[in-house]
Coordinates of C-alpha atoms and ligand atoms in Angstrom, one line a residue:
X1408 CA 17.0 2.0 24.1
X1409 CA 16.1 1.2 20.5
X1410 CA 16.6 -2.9 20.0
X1411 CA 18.8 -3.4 17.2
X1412 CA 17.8 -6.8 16.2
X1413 CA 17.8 -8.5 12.3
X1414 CA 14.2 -9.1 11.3
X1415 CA 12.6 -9.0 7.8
X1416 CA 10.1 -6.4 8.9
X1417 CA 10.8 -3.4 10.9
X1418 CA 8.8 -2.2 14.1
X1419 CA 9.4 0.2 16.2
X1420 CA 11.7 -1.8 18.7
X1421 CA 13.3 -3.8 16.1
X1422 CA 14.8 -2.4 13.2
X1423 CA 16.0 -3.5 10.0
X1424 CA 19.6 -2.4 8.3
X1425 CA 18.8 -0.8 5.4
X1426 CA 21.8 1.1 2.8
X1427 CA 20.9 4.4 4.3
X1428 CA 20.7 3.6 7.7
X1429 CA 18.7 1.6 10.6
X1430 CA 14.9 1.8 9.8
X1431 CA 12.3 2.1 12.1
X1432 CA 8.2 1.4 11.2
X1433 CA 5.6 2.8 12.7
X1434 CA 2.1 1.3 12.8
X1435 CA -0.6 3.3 12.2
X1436 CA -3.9 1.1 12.2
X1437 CA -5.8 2.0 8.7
X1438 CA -3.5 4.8 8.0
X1439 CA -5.9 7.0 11.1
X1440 CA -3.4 9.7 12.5
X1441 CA -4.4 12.9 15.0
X1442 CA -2.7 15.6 14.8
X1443 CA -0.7 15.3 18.2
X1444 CA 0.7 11.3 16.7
X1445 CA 1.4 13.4 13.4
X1446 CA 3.6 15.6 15.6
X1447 CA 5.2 13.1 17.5
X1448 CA 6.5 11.4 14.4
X1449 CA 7.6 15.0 13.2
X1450 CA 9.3 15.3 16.7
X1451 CA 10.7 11.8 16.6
X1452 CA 11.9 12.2 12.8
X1453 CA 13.9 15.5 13.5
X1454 CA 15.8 14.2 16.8
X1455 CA 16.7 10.6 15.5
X1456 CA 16.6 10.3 11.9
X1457 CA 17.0 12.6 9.1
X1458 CA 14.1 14.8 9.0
X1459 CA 12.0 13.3 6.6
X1460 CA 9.3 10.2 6.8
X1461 CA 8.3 7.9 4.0
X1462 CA 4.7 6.7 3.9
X1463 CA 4.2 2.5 3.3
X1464 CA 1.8 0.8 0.8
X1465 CA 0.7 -0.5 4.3
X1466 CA 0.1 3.0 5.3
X1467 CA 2.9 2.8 7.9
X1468 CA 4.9 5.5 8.6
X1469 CA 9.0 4.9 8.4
X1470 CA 11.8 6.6 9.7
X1471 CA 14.5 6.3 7.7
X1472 CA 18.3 6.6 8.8
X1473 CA 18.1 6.1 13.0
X1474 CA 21.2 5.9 13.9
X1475 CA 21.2 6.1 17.7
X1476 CA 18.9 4.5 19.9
X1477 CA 15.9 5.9 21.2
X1478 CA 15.4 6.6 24.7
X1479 CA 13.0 4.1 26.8
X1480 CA 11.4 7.3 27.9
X1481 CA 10.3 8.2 24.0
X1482 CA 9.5 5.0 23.4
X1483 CA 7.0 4.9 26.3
X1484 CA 5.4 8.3 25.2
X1485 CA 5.3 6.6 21.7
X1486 CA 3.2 3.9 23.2
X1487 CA 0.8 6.7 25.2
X1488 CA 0.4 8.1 22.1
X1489 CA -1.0 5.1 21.0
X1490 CA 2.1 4.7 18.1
X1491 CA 3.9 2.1 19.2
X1492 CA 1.9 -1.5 20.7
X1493 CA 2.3 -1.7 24.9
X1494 CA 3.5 -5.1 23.7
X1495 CA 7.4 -5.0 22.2
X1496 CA 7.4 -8.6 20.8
X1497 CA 4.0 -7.9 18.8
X1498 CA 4.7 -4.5 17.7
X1499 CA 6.3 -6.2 14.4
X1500 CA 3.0 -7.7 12.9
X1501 CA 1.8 -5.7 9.7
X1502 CA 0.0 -2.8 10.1
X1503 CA -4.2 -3.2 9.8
X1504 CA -5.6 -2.4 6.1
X1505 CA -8.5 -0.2 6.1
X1506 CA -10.1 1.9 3.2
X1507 CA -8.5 5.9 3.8
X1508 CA -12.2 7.0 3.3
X1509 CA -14.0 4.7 6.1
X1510 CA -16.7 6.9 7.7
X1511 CA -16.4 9.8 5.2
X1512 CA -16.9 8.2 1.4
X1513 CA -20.3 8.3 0.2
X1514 CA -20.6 4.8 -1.1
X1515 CA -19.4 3.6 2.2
X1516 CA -22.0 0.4 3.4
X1517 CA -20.4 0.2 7.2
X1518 CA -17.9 2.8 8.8
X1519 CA -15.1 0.3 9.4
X1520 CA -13.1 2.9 11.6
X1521 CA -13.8 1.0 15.1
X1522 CA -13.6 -2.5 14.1
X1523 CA -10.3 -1.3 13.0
X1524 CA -9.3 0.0 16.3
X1525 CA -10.9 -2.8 18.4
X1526 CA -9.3 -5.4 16.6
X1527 CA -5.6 -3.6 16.6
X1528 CA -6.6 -2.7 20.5
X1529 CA -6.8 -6.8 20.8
X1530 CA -3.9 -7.6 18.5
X1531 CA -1.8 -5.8 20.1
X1532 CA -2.9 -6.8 24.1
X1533 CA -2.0 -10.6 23.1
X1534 CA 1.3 -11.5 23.9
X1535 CA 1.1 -15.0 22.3
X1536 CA 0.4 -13.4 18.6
X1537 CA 3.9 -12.9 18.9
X1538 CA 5.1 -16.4 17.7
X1539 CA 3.1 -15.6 14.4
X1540 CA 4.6 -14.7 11.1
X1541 CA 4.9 -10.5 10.9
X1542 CA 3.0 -10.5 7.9
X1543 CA -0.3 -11.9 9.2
X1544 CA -2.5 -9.2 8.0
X1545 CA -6.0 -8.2 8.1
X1546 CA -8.2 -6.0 6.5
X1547 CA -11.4 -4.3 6.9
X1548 CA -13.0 -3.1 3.4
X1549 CA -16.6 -1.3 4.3
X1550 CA -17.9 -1.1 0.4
X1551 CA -15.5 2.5 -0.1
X1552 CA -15.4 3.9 -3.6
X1553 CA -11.9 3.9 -2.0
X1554 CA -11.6 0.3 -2.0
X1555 CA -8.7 -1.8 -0.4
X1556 CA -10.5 -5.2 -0.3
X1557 CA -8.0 -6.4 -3.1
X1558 CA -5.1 -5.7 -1.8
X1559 CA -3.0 -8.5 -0.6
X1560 CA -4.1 -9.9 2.7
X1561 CA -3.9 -12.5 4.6
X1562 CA -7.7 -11.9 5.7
X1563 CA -10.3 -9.5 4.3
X1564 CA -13.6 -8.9 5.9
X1565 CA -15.4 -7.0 3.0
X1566 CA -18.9 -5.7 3.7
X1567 CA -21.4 -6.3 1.7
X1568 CA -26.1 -6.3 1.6
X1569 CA -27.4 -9.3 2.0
X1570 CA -31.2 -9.3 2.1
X1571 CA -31.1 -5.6 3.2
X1572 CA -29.0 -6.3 6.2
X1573 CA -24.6 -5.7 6.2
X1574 CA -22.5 -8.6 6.5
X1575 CA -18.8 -8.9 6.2
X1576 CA -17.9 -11.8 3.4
X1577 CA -14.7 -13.5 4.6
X1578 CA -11.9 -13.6 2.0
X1579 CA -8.4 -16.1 2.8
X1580 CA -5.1 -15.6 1.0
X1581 CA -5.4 -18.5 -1.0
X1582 CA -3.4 -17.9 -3.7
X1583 CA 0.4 -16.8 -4.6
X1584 CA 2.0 -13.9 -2.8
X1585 CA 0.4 -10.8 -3.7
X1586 CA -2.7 -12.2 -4.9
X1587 CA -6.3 -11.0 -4.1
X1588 CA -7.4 -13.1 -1.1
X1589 CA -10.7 -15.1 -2.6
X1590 CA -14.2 -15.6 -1.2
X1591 CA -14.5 -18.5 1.1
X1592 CA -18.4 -18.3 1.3
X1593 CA -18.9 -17.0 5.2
X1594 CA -21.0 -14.0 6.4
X1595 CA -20.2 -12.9 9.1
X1596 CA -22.6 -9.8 11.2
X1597 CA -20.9 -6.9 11.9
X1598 CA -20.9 -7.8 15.8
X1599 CA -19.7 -11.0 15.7
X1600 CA -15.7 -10.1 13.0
X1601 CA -14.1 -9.6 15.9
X1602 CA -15.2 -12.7 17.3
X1603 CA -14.3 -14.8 14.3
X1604 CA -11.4 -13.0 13.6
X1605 CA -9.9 -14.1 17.3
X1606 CA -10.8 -17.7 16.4
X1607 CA -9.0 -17.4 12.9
X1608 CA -5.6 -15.9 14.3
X1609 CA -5.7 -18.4 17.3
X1610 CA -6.1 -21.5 14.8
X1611 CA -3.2 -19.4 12.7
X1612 CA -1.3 -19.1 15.9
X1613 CA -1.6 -23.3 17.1
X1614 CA -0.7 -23.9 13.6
X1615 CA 2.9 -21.7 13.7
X1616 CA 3.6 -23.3 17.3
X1617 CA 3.6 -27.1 15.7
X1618 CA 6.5 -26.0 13.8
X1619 CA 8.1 -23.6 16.4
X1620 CA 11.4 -23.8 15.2
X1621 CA 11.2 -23.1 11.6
X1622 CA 12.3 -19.5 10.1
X1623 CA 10.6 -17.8 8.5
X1624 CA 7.5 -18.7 9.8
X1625 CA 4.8 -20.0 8.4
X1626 CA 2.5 -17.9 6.5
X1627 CA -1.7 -18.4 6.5
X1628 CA -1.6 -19.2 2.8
X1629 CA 0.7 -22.5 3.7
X1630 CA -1.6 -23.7 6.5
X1631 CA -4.3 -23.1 3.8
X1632 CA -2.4 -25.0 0.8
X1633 CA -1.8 -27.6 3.4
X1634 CA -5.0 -27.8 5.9
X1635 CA -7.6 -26.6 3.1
X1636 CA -10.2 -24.0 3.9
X1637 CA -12.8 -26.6 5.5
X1638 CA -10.4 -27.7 8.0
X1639 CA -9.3 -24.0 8.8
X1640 CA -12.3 -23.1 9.3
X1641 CA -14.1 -26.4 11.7
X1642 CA -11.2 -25.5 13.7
X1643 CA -12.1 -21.7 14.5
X1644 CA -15.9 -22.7 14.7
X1645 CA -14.5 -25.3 17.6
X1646 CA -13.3 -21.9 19.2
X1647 CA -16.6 -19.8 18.9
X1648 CA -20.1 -20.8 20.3
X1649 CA -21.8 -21.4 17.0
X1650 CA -21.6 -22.2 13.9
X1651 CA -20.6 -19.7 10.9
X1652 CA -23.2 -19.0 8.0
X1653 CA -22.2 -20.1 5.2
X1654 CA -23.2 -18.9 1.6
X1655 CA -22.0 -18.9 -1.7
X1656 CA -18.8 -16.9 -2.2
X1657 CA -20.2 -13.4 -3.8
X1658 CA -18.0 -11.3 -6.3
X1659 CA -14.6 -9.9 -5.4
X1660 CA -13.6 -6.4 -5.0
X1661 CA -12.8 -4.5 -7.9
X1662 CA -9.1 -3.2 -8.3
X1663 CA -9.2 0.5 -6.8
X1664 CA -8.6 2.9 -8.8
X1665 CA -5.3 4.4 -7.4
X1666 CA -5.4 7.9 -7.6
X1667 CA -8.8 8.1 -7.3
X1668 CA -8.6 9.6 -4.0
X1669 CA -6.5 12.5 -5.2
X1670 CA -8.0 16.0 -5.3
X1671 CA -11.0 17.5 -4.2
X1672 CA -14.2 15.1 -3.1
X1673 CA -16.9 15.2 -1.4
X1674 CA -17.8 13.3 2.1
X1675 CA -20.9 11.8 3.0
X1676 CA -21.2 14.6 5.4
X1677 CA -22.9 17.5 3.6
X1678 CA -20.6 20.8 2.4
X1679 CA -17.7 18.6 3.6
X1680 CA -14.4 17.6 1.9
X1681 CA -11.7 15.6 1.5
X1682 CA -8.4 16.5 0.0
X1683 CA -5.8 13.9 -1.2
X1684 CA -2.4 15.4 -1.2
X1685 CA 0.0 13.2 -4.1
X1686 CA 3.4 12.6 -2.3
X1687 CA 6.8 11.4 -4.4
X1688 CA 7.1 7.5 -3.6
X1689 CA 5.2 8.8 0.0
X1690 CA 8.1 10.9 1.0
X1691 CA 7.4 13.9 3.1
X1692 CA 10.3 16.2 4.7
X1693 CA 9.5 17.1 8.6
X1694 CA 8.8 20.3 7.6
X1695 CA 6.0 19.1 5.1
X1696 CA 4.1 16.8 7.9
X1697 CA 4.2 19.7 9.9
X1698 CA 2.5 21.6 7.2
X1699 CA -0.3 19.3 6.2
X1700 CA -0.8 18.5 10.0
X1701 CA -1.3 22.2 10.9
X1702 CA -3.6 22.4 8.1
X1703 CA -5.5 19.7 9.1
X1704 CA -5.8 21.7 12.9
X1705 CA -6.8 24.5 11.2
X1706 CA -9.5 23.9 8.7
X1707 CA -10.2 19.9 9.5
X1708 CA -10.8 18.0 12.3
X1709 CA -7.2 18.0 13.5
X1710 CA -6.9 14.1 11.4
X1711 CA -4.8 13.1 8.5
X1712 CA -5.6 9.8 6.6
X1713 CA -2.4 8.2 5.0
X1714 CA -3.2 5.7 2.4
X1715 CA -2.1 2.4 1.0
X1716 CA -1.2 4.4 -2.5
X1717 CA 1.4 6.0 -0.2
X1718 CA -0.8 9.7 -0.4
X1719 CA -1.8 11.5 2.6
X1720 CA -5.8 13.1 2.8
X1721 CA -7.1 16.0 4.8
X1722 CA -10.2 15.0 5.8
X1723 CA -13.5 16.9 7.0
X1724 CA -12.4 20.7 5.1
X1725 CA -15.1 22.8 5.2
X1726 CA -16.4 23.6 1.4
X1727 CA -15.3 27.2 2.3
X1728 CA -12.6 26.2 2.8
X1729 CA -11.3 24.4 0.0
X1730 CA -9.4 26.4 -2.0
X1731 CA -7.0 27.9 1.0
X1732 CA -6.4 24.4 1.5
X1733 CA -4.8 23.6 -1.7
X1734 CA -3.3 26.6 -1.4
X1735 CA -1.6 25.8 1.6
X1736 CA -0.6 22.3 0.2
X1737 CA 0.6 23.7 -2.7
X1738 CA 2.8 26.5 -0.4
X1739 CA 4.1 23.2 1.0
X1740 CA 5.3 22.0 -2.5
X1741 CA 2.8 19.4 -2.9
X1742 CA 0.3 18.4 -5.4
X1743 CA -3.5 17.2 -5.7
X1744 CA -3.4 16.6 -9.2
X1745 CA -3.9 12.9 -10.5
X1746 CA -1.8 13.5 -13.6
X1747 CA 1.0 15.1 -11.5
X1748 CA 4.1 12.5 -12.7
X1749 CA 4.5 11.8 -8.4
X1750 CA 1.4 9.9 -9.0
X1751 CA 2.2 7.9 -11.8
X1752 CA 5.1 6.2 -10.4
X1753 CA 5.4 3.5 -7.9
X1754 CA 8.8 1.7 -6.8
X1755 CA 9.7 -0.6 -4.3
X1756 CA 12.1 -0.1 -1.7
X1757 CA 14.9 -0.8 -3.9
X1758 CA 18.6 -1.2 -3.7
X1759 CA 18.5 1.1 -0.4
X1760 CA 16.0 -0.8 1.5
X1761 CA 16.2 -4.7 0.6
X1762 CA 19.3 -7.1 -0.9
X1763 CA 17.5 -8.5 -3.5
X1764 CA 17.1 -5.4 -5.7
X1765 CA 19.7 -5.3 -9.0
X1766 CA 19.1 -1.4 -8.6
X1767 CA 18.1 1.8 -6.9
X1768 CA 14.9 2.1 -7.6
X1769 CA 13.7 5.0 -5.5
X1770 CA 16.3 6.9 -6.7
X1771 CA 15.5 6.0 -10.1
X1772 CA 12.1 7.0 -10.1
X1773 CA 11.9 10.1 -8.0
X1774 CA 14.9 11.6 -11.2
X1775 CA 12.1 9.7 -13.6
X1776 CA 9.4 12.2 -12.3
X1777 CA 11.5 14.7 -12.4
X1778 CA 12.4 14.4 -15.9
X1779 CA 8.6 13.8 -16.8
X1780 CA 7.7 16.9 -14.9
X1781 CA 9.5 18.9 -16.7
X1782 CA 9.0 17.7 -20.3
X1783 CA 5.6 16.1 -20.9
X1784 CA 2.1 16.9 -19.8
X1785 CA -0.1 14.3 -18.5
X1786 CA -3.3 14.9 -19.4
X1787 CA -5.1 11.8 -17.8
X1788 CA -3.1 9.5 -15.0
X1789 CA 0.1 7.1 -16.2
X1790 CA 1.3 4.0 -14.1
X1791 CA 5.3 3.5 -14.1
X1792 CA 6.3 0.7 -12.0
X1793 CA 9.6 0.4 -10.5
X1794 CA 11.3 -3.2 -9.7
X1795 CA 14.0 -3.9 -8.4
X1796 CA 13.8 -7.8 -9.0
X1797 CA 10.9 -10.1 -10.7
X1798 CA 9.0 -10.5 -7.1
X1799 CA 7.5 -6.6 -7.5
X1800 CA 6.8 -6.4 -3.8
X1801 CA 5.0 -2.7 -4.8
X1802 CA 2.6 -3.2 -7.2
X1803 CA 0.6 -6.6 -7.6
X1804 CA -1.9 -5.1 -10.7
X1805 CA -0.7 -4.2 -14.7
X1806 CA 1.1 -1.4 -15.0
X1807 CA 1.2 1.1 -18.4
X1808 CA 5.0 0.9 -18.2
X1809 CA 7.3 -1.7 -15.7
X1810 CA 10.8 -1.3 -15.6
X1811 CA 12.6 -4.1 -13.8
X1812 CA 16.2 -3.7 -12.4
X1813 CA 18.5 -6.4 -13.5
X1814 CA 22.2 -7.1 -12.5
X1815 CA 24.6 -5.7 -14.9
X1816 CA 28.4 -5.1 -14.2
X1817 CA 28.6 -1.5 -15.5
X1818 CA 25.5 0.5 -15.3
X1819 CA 21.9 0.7 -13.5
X1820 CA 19.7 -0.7 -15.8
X1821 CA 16.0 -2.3 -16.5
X1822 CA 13.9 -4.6 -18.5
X1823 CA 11.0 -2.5 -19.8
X1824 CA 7.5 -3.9 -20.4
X1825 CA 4.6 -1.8 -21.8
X1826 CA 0.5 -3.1 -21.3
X1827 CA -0.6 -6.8 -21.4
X1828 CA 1.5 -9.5 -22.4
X1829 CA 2.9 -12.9 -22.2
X1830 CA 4.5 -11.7 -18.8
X1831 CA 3.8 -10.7 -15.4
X1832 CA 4.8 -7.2 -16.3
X1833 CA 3.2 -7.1 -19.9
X1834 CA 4.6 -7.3 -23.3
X1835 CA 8.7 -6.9 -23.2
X1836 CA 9.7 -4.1 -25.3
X1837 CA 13.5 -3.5 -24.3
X1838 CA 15.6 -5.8 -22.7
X1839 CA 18.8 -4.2 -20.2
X1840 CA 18.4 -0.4 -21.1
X1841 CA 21.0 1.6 -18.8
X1842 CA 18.9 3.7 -16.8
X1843 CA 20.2 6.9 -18.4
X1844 CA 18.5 6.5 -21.1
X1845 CA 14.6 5.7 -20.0
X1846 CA 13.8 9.2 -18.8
X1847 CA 14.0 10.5 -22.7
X1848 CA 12.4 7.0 -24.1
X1849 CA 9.3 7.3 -21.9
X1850 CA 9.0 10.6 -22.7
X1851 CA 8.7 9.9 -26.3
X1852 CA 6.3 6.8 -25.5
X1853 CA 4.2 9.0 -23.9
X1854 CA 4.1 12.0 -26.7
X1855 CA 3.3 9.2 -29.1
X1856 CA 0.6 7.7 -27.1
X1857 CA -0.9 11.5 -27.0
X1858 CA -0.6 11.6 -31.0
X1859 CA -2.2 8.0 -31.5
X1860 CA -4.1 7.1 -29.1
X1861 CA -8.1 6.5 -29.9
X1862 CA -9.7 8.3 -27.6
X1863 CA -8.7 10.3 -24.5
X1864 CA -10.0 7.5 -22.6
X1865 CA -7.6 5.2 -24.3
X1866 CA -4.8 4.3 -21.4
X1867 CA -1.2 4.2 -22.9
X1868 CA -1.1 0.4 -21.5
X1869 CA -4.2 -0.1 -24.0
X1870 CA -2.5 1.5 -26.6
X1871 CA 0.8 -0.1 -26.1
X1872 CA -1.3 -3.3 -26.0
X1873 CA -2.6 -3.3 -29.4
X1874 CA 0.3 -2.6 -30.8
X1875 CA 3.3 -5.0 -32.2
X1876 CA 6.9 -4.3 -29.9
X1877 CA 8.2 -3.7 -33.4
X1878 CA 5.4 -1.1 -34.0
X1879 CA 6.1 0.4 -31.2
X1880 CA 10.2 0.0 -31.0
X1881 CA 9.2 2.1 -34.6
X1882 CA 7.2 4.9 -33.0
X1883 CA 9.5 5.4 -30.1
X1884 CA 12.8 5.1 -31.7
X1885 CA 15.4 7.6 -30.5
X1886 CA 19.2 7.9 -31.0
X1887 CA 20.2 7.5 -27.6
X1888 CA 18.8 4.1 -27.1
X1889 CA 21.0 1.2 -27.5
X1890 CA 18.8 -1.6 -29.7
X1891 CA 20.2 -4.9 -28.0
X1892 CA 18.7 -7.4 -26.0
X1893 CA 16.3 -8.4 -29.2
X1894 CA 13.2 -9.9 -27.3
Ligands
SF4_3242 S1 10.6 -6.3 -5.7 FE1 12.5 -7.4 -5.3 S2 14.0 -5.7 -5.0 FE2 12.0 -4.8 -4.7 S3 11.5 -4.9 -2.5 FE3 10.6 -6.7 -3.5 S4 12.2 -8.3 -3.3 FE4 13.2 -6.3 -2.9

């Protein structure tokens, strides 16, 4: 049966309480899912939780609302289905990052697909991985236009040319939490990650056992602050043969673009497609998986691609194809537009999901799109991020618009930043605003960033940021919104 025990991050076996219910997490190594794992989660979603699955930004899958255990006998066809690791106590360590578009994007230097699967095959066969934090994570970027080699990790292996041959350049978490992990200057051949990665979580691994006791444990960024980078890395070339080549750290990834990936591109393979599906905050009923997976069977390669940007891609359509694909998503009440409001807005878990959150953010910003859906028309794609505290778990880049939840006896409401500013979140342009009252205040941001803006290329965080808060407190002005909390 289904192992109730606390932990900060959910597995399979382990759960974490949430408001709604138990939650369950599902690994899925670089987001890669066949149809028959698509239809096991669709299986496992209807008979223990509540008929509906909630993609990650780690590209997991959860399960939301399991309130009886599941059967030992599930569990172990979970496992020979290759969705849950054959080893319970590991099964918790965070998912592997890979770009959505490995072996299908046309900018791609190295397909990254079976360095993924090798290294999760290992990670997950090692029993003594288990002492480490959950959040050691990895990830493999292989020079995608789809590019996940700066999101936060505690290792990157991003590939780049060197002297007309591929190398991965070895990036460390060296900074705060939810920062870009930096160049350490190390190549490392394609043939020989694996190798070095082994060495790096084993050196990770003697590191956490020296102070055993402690909860949480350590994380790779503390042995870092404390060890430094040198001494991390004599220690893993202690564990390997030779000695690693060392150069001098090369540029870091750009940003991704995060809805990029949404509509209609074209692969690497000729009169091929992929097709990125927009999902609200990555929810999908049962009945939707079921959809997109059957289309997937049908017209594709029988493979879905869930991405970090919690979206879902159907890869390998035929060109012919195309349009009775979107026609089927759209049957399903989905989207592939990039300006469709789902794909503006990104929240974390919120009040529902984690204790620290002053409010429900999910709830918050799946009646935000709703409003914005039907009132406004985005003609090119908006960012609105959802908080529910000042750590913003979900989005670690500027936003257009960030609304942060804050504790207030009567009502549900937010700070609200708009583009660059003295803050984290950008210049402060309302302090405390009950929630009732954003939907209709965005709205008019947004109609007055169509009326003022530039250019088309101008982004409304541009425009916000060249603006005064008392310009724009001008502009935006509406009856319904209370003026106090002067910034
Ligand atoms: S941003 Fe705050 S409220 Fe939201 S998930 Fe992170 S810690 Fe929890």
């Amino acid at each position: 049966m289904l192992l109730l025990e606390p932990t900060t991050c959910p597995g399979l076996f382990y759960s974490t309480p949430a408001q709604d219910g138990p939650l369950s997490r599902l690994r899925i190594p670089a987001g890669l899912l066949t149809a028959p794992q698509s239809e096991a989660i669709v299986h496992l979603a209807d008979q223990f939780g509540v008929g509906a699955v909630q993609i990650t930004n780690r590209a997991n899958v959860q399960i939301r609302g399991v309130q009886s255990g599941i059967p030992t006998a599930t569990l172990k066809h979970l496992q020979a289905m290759g969705l849950a690791s054959p080893i319970a106590s590991v099964d918790a360590i965070r998912n592997i990052m890979g770009s959505p578009t490995a072996g299908i994007d046309r900018q791609q230097l190295v397909d990254t697909r079976p360095l993924v699967q090798s290294w999760n095959r290992y990670l997950i066969s090692r029993p003594d991985f288990a002492v480490l934090s959950p959040k050691f994570s990895v990830c493999f970027a292989g020079g995608e236009s789809v590019c996940v080699g700066d999101r936060p990790n505690d290792i990157s292996l991003v590939a780049l040319e060197v002297d007309g041959q591929i190398h991965f350049q070895l990036h460390l978490s060296l900074g705060e939490r939810g920062d870009t992990p930096q160049a350490v200057g190390v190549l490392i051949k394609p043939e020989s990650t694996l190798e070095v990665l082994a060495a790096l979580a084993e050196v990770y691994r003697d590191y956490t056992i020296q102070g055993s006791d402690r909860a949480p444990k350590p994380r790779l960024r503390e042995l870092l602050h404390n060890w430094g980078v040198e001494a991390y890395l004599r220690l893993a070339e202690k564990r390997l043969s030779w000695r690693l080549q060392r150069s001098e750290p090369r540029i870091n990834p750009a940003p991704a673009n995060k809805t990029g990936h949404l509509g209609v591109h074209p692969q690497r393979q000729l009169n091929f497609s992929y097709v990125g599906v927009v999902l609200p905050l990555g929810r999908l009923t049962t009945h939707q998986l079921q959809g997109l997976t059957s289309l997937a069977t049908q017209y594709g390669s029988s493979t879905l691609r869930l991405t970090p940007w919690q979206n879902v891609l159907l890869p390998d359509i035929a060109n012919a194809h195309i349009i009775a694909v979107q026609q089927g998503i759209e049957a399903l009440g989905l989207s592939t537009s990039t300006t469709h409001p789902w794909s503006a807005i990104v929240s974390c878990s919120g009040m529902t999901g984690c204790k620290s959150s002053a409010t429900d953010t999910q709830s918050h910003a799946l009646a935000l799109a709703s409003y914005l859906e039907q009132h406004v028309t985005l003609d090119r794609p908006l960012n609105i991020h959802l908080s529910g505290c000042e750590k913003s778990c979900a989005q670690h880049y500027p936003s257009d618009i960030a609304l942060v939840g804050v504790a207030t006896a009567d009502r549900p409401s937010y700070t609200i930043y708009v583009g660059s500013g003295s803050t984290q979140f950008g210049q402060e342009l309302y302090r405390e605003q009950a929630f009732e009252s954003l939907p209709v205040m965005i709205a008019h941001l947004w109609q007055t960033y169509q009326n003022h803006r530039i250019n088309p290329d101008e982004t409304l965080g541009e425009f916000a940021s060249r603006h005064s808060i008392a310009e724009l407190r001008q502009m935006i002005s509406t009856p319904n919104l209370a003026t106090g909390g002067e910034t």
